[in-house]
Amino acid sequence: MAGLAVNIDHVATLRESREFISYPEPIAAAVLAELAGANGIVVHLREDRRHIQERDVRGLRQIVQTKLILEMAPTSEMIGIALDIKPDVVTLVPESREELTTEGGLDLMLYKETAAETVSTLQGSGIPVSIFIDPNPDQIKIAHQINASMVEIHTGAFCNASTEKLKVHILEKITQAAKYAYKLKLGVNAGHGLCYKSIHAFKGLSEISEFSIGHSIISKAVLVGMERAVKEMLDLIKNL
Ligand code: PXP
């Protein structure tokens, strides 16, 4: 069965939407997600600090019992923070200030050198690195060449596809990408935009070892509570 890493960025988004307010607390959300069975906790420390703050990552490092996954851009500031806090895994993502959320994968054709140096520095200090990439064999080939431990295949285009034909086409690309990465012995994760409906599409794709899901789970948790929101997603993943 694939694992579920719960992204809690949007708990911090709610907190940061009001000045001088310190709730809801992302660490509390992480504890509840773990108690419900999550296999990992994901946070994205953005350069603009729009949701998760550095102190959240430091607190989570003390509290998380499963696996703390830090999403970050491959910048020198973030590398320094990761080396200091030592998350269990780093996922490299692209970042632009205007985006609402991470829009595309990290383009390894363009950023091969930066990614290679980041992978080498972080993995050299014992932090396995995953790279968030679009479902494209050229991207996977480079992730393998630069020795990344894992890739996370971007599922956003699939989730947002406007026609059934496009959905089928992108799902086939994701399937081929997952199989190719698995063949190269890269760890294979997937995420972005996944919800309680779209997760069904991944039935039988056993090469994916972990799904990284945030927005849909936190949205449901607002209404029914974190435990039920995480458990319902875990049940769906169990049946894939
Ligand atoms: N994976 C990566 C690399 C991401 O950047 C994000 C969004 O922060 C997610 C997964 C989770 O996406 P969503 O919140 O749409 O489930």
Tab-separated table of C-alpha atoms and ligand atoms in Angstrom:
chain	number	residue	atom	x	y	z
A	1	MET	CA	0.000	0.000	0.000
A	2	ALA	CA	1.222	3.484	-0.837
A	3	GLY	CA	1.799	5.901	2.019
A	4	LEU	CA	0.163	9.256	2.619
A	5	ALA	CA	2.195	12.352	3.437
A	6	VAL	CA	-0.096	15.144	4.615
A	7	ASN	CA	0.812	18.684	3.623
A	8	ILE	CA	-0.242	21.101	6.395
A	9	ASP	CA	0.715	24.393	4.685
A	10	HIS	CA	-2.897	25.532	4.595
A	11	VAL	CA	-3.268	25.339	8.353
A	12	ALA	CA	-0.591	28.042	8.411
A	13	THR	CA	-2.337	29.882	5.538
A	14	LEU	CA	-5.374	30.276	7.788
A	15	ARG	CA	-3.231	31.461	10.696
A	16	GLU	CA	-1.317	33.967	8.549
A	17	SER	CA	-4.557	35.412	7.151
A	18	ARG	CA	-4.932	37.437	10.379
A	19	GLU	CA	-2.287	39.604	11.953
A	20	PHE	CA	-1.422	39.030	15.644
A	21	ILE	CA	-3.171	35.632	15.684
A	22	SER	CA	-1.329	32.420	16.524
A	23	TYR	CA	-3.941	29.823	15.573
A	24	PRO	CA	-4.615	27.331	14.103
A	25	GLU	CA	-1.333	25.702	15.084
A	26	PRO	CA	0.297	23.601	12.334
A	27	ILE	CA	2.031	21.407	14.923
A	28	ALA	CA	-1.358	20.411	16.365
A	29	ALA	CA	-2.513	19.508	12.842
A	30	ALA	CA	0.619	17.407	12.339
A	31	VAL	CA	0.044	15.480	15.570
A	32	LEU	CA	-3.596	14.779	14.640
A	33	ALA	CA	-2.624	13.708	11.110
A	34	GLU	CA	-0.057	11.295	12.500
A	35	LEU	CA	-2.512	9.885	15.052
A	36	ALA	CA	-4.923	9.261	12.168
A	37	GLY	CA	-2.254	7.239	10.350
A	38	ALA	CA	-0.384	9.669	8.065
A	39	ASN	CA	3.051	8.362	7.057
A	40	GLY	CA	4.659	11.770	6.868
A	41	ILE	CA	4.109	15.494	7.369
A	42	VAL	CA	4.949	17.920	4.564
A	43	VAL	CA	5.565	21.654	4.776
A	44	HIS	CA	6.730	24.096	2.135
A	45	LEU	CA	8.906	26.863	3.538
A	46	ARG	CA	8.570	29.481	0.833
A	47	GLU	CA	10.940	32.339	0.255
A	48	ASP	CA	8.032	34.775	0.791
A	49	ARG	CA	6.990	32.949	4.029
A	50	ARG	CA	3.352	33.269	3.063
A	51	HIS	CA	2.246	30.347	5.214
A	52	ILE	CA	4.784	28.118	6.983
A	53	GLN	CA	7.431	30.015	9.000
A	54	GLU	CA	10.904	28.831	9.911
A	55	ARG	CA	9.833	28.435	13.562
A	56	ASP	CA	7.075	26.013	12.420
A	57	VAL	CA	9.652	23.779	10.739
A	58	ARG	CA	11.868	23.863	13.836
A	59	GLY	CA	8.911	22.959	16.075
A	60	LEU	CA	7.784	20.193	13.730
A	61	ARG	CA	11.308	18.754	13.741
A	62	GLN	CA	10.921	18.228	17.495
A	63	ILE	CA	7.393	16.823	17.350
A	64	VAL	CA	6.918	14.788	14.150
A	65	GLN	CA	7.228	11.076	14.853
A	66	THR	CA	6.847	9.737	11.310
A	67	LYS	CA	8.796	11.683	8.698
A	68	LEU	CA	9.198	15.430	8.224
A	69	ILE	CA	9.337	16.348	4.549
A	70	LEU	CA	10.496	19.870	3.741
A	71	GLU	CA	9.557	21.282	0.343
A	72	MET	CA	11.903	24.069	-0.690
A	73	ALA	CA	13.415	25.897	-3.630
A	74	PRO	CA	17.076	25.017	-4.296
A	75	THR	CA	18.454	28.323	-2.986
A	76	SER	CA	21.436	28.876	-0.715
A	77	GLU	CA	19.194	30.290	2.049
A	78	MET	CA	16.990	27.190	2.024
A	79	ILE	CA	19.910	24.783	1.815
A	80	GLY	CA	21.362	26.418	4.944
A	81	ILE	CA	18.044	26.052	6.788
A	82	ALA	CA	17.672	22.396	5.729
A	83	LEU	CA	21.213	21.554	6.828
A	84	ASP	CA	20.486	23.139	10.186
A	85	ILE	CA	17.012	21.675	10.831
A	86	LYS	CA	17.669	18.299	9.173
A	87	PRO	CA	14.253	17.202	7.895
A	88	ASP	CA	13.927	13.502	7.050
A	89	VAL	CA	13.462	14.312	3.352
A	90	VAL	CA	13.786	17.442	1.219
A	91	THR	CA	11.628	17.855	-1.875
A	92	LEU	CA	13.019	20.394	-4.334
A	93	VAL	CA	10.344	22.541	-5.956
A	94	PRO	CA	10.440	25.605	-8.210
A	95	GLU	CA	9.118	28.834	-6.753
A	96	SER	CA	7.879	32.068	-8.191
A	97	ARG	CA	6.453	34.898	-6.130
A	98	GLU	CA	3.337	35.397	-8.253
A	99	GLU	CA	2.077	31.814	-8.120
A	100	LEU	CA	-0.854	30.798	-5.902
A	101	THR	CA	0.725	27.383	-5.395
A	102	THR	CA	3.602	25.440	-6.987
A	103	GLU	CA	2.671	25.514	-10.663
A	104	GLY	CA	5.004	23.190	-12.499
A	105	GLY	CA	7.740	20.739	-11.710
A	106	LEU	CA	11.345	21.845	-11.286
A	107	ASP	CA	12.685	21.968	-14.855
A	108	LEU	CA	15.855	19.900	-14.652
A	109	MET	CA	16.828	20.768	-18.234
A	110	LEU	CA	17.150	24.377	-17.080
A	111	TYR	CA	18.282	23.834	-13.504
A	112	LYS	CA	20.343	20.660	-13.740
A	113	GLU	CA	23.472	22.188	-12.236
A	114	THR	CA	21.726	23.903	-9.321
A	115	ALA	CA	19.716	20.757	-8.587
A	116	ALA	CA	22.823	18.557	-8.801
A	117	GLU	CA	24.727	20.756	-6.329
A	118	THR	CA	21.751	20.846	-3.949
A	119	VAL	CA	21.282	17.068	-4.102
A	120	SER	CA	24.975	16.520	-3.488
A	121	THR	CA	25.120	18.927	-0.520
A	122	LEU	CA	21.971	17.659	1.188
A	123	GLN	CA	22.469	13.955	0.526
A	124	GLY	CA	26.126	14.355	1.530
A	125	SER	CA	24.847	15.394	4.931
A	126	GLY	CA	22.400	12.501	5.149
A	127	ILE	CA	19.155	14.120	3.925
A	128	PRO	CA	17.553	12.178	1.043
A	129	VAL	CA	16.335	14.443	-1.763
A	130	SER	CA	13.227	14.097	-3.894
A	131	ILE	CA	12.677	16.295	-6.954
A	132	PHE	CA	9.222	17.504	-7.952
A	133	ILE	CA	9.042	17.045	-11.723
A	134	ASP	CA	6.524	16.982	-14.520
A	135	PRO	CA	5.767	13.492	-15.885
A	136	ASN	CA	8.421	13.550	-18.582
A	137	PRO	CA	11.081	10.874	-19.179
A	138	ASP	CA	13.792	13.484	-19.867
A	139	GLN	CA	13.239	14.992	-16.422
A	140	ILE	CA	13.430	11.566	-14.805
A	141	LYS	CA	16.624	10.716	-16.666
A	142	ILE	CA	18.287	13.850	-15.270
A	143	ALA	CA	16.984	13.224	-11.731
A	144	HIS	CA	18.628	9.809	-11.968
A	145	GLN	CA	21.867	11.218	-13.446
A	146	ILE	CA	22.238	13.712	-10.601
A	147	ASN	CA	21.682	10.962	-8.005
A	148	ALA	CA	18.427	12.128	-6.461
A	149	SER	CA	16.933	9.492	-4.159
A	150	MET	CA	13.363	10.078	-5.312
A	151	VAL	CA	11.113	11.957	-7.664
A	152	GLU	CA	7.663	13.334	-6.949
A	153	ILE	CA	5.577	13.279	-10.099
A	154	HIS	CA	3.406	16.359	-10.557
A	155	THR	CA	-0.254	15.343	-10.772
A	156	GLY	CA	-1.640	18.901	-10.987
A	157	ALA	CA	-2.161	18.962	-14.761
A	158	PHE	CA	-4.062	15.679	-14.525
A	159	CYS	CA	-6.284	16.943	-11.694
A	160	ASN	CA	-7.018	20.220	-13.488
A	161	ALA	CA	-7.509	18.787	-16.999
A	162	SER	CA	-10.668	20.231	-18.543
A	163	THR	CA	-11.605	17.299	-20.789
A	164	GLU	CA	-11.743	13.551	-20.286
A	165	LYS	CA	-9.461	13.072	-23.312
A	166	LEU	CA	-6.790	15.308	-21.796
A	167	LYS	CA	-7.123	13.541	-18.437
A	168	VAL	CA	-6.534	10.144	-20.066
A	169	HIS	CA	-3.537	11.520	-21.955
A	170	ILE	CA	-1.891	13.022	-18.859
A	171	LEU	CA	-2.623	9.935	-16.746
A	172	GLU	CA	-0.799	7.846	-19.347
A	173	LYS	CA	2.198	10.195	-19.083
A	174	ILE	CA	2.152	9.887	-15.290
A	175	THR	CA	1.930	6.089	-15.559
A	176	GLN	CA	4.878	5.891	-17.958
A	177	ALA	CA	6.902	8.322	-15.841
A	178	ALA	CA	6.247	6.325	-12.650
A	179	LYS	CA	7.242	3.049	-14.321
A	180	TYR	CA	10.395	4.560	-15.830
A	181	ALA	CA	11.509	6.137	-12.532
A	182	TYR	CA	10.831	2.876	-10.709
A	183	LYS	CA	12.899	0.972	-13.278
A	184	LEU	CA	15.781	3.367	-12.617
A	185	LYS	CA	15.408	2.540	-8.904
A	186	LEU	CA	14.300	6.034	-7.961
A	187	GLY	CA	11.734	6.292	-5.174
A	188	VAL	CA	8.445	7.376	-6.754
A	189	ASN	CA	6.016	9.752	-5.072
A	190	ALA	CA	3.157	11.731	-6.592
A	191	GLY	CA	1.228	14.793	-5.642
A	192	HIS	CA	-0.414	18.140	-6.270
A	193	GLY	CA	-4.111	18.786	-6.660
A	194	LEU	CA	-5.131	15.277	-5.579
A	195	CYS	CA	-8.513	14.942	-3.903
A	196	TYR	CA	-10.945	12.278	-2.675
A	197	LYS	CA	-12.207	11.788	-6.271
A	198	SER	CA	-9.037	12.001	-8.353
A	199	ILE	CA	-7.051	9.577	-6.174
A	200	HIS	CA	-9.052	6.664	-7.687
A	201	ALA	CA	-7.284	7.179	-11.028
A	202	PHE	CA	-4.077	5.735	-9.563
A	203	LYS	CA	-5.525	2.289	-8.928
A	204	GLY	CA	-3.018	-0.391	-9.871
A	205	LEU	CA	-0.090	2.005	-10.234
A	206	SER	CA	1.927	0.238	-7.554
A	207	GLU	CA	5.185	1.980	-8.522
A	208	ILE	CA	3.992	5.027	-6.558
A	209	SER	CA	5.091	4.596	-2.978
A	210	GLU	CA	3.680	7.794	-1.447
A	211	PHE	CA	1.063	10.438	-2.219
A	212	SER	CA	1.620	13.986	-1.001
A	213	ILE	CA	-1.743	15.651	-0.396
A	214	GLY	CA	-2.613	18.931	1.283
A	215	HIS	CA	-5.425	21.189	0.133
A	216	SER	CA	-8.212	18.604	-0.189
A	217	ILE	CA	-7.444	17.036	3.193
A	218	ILE	CA	-7.197	20.341	5.082
A	219	SER	CA	-10.389	21.551	3.352
A	220	LYS	CA	-12.262	18.466	4.534
A	221	ALA	CA	-10.685	18.698	7.988
A	222	VAL	CA	-12.170	22.184	8.449
A	223	LEU	CA	-15.609	20.577	8.263
A	224	VAL	CA	-15.222	17.086	9.698
A	225	GLY	CA	-11.978	17.193	11.647
A	226	MET	CA	-8.428	16.179	10.849
A	227	GLU	CA	-8.730	12.581	11.989
A	228	ARG	CA	-11.690	11.760	9.762
A	229	ALA	CA	-10.246	13.677	6.791
A	230	VAL	CA	-6.931	11.790	6.946
A	231	LYS	CA	-8.557	8.394	7.620
A	232	GLU	CA	-10.928	8.760	4.668
A	233	MET	CA	-8.013	9.476	2.328
A	234	LEU	CA	-6.013	6.589	3.775
A	235	ASP	CA	-8.951	4.231	3.152
A	236	LEU	CA	-9.085	5.308	-0.487
A	237	ILE	CA	-5.330	4.810	-0.888
A	238	LYS	CA	-5.570	1.366	0.735
A	239	ASN	CA	-7.980	0.307	-2.014
A	240	LEU	CA	-5.844	1.480	-4.951
B	1	PXP	N1	3.551	18.218	-3.713
B	1	PXP	C1	4.186	19.392	-3.928
B	1	PXP	C2	5.589	19.342	-4.433
B	1	PXP	C3	3.565	20.614	-3.654
B	1	PXP	O1	4.215	21.770	-3.882
B	1	PXP	C4	2.262	20.612	-3.123
B	1	PXP	C5	1.585	21.918	-2.779
B	1	PXP	O2	2.248	22.534	-1.760
B	1	PXP	C6	1.632	19.371	-2.907
B	1	PXP	C7	2.290	18.190	-3.231
B	1	PXP	C8	0.270	19.275	-2.321
B	1	PXP	O3	-0.654	19.811	-3.230
B	1	PXP	P1	-2.157	19.996	-2.781
B	1	PXP	O4	-2.168	20.985	-1.661
B	1	PXP	O5	-2.832	20.503	-4.023
B	1	PXP	O6	-2.667	18.645	-2.349
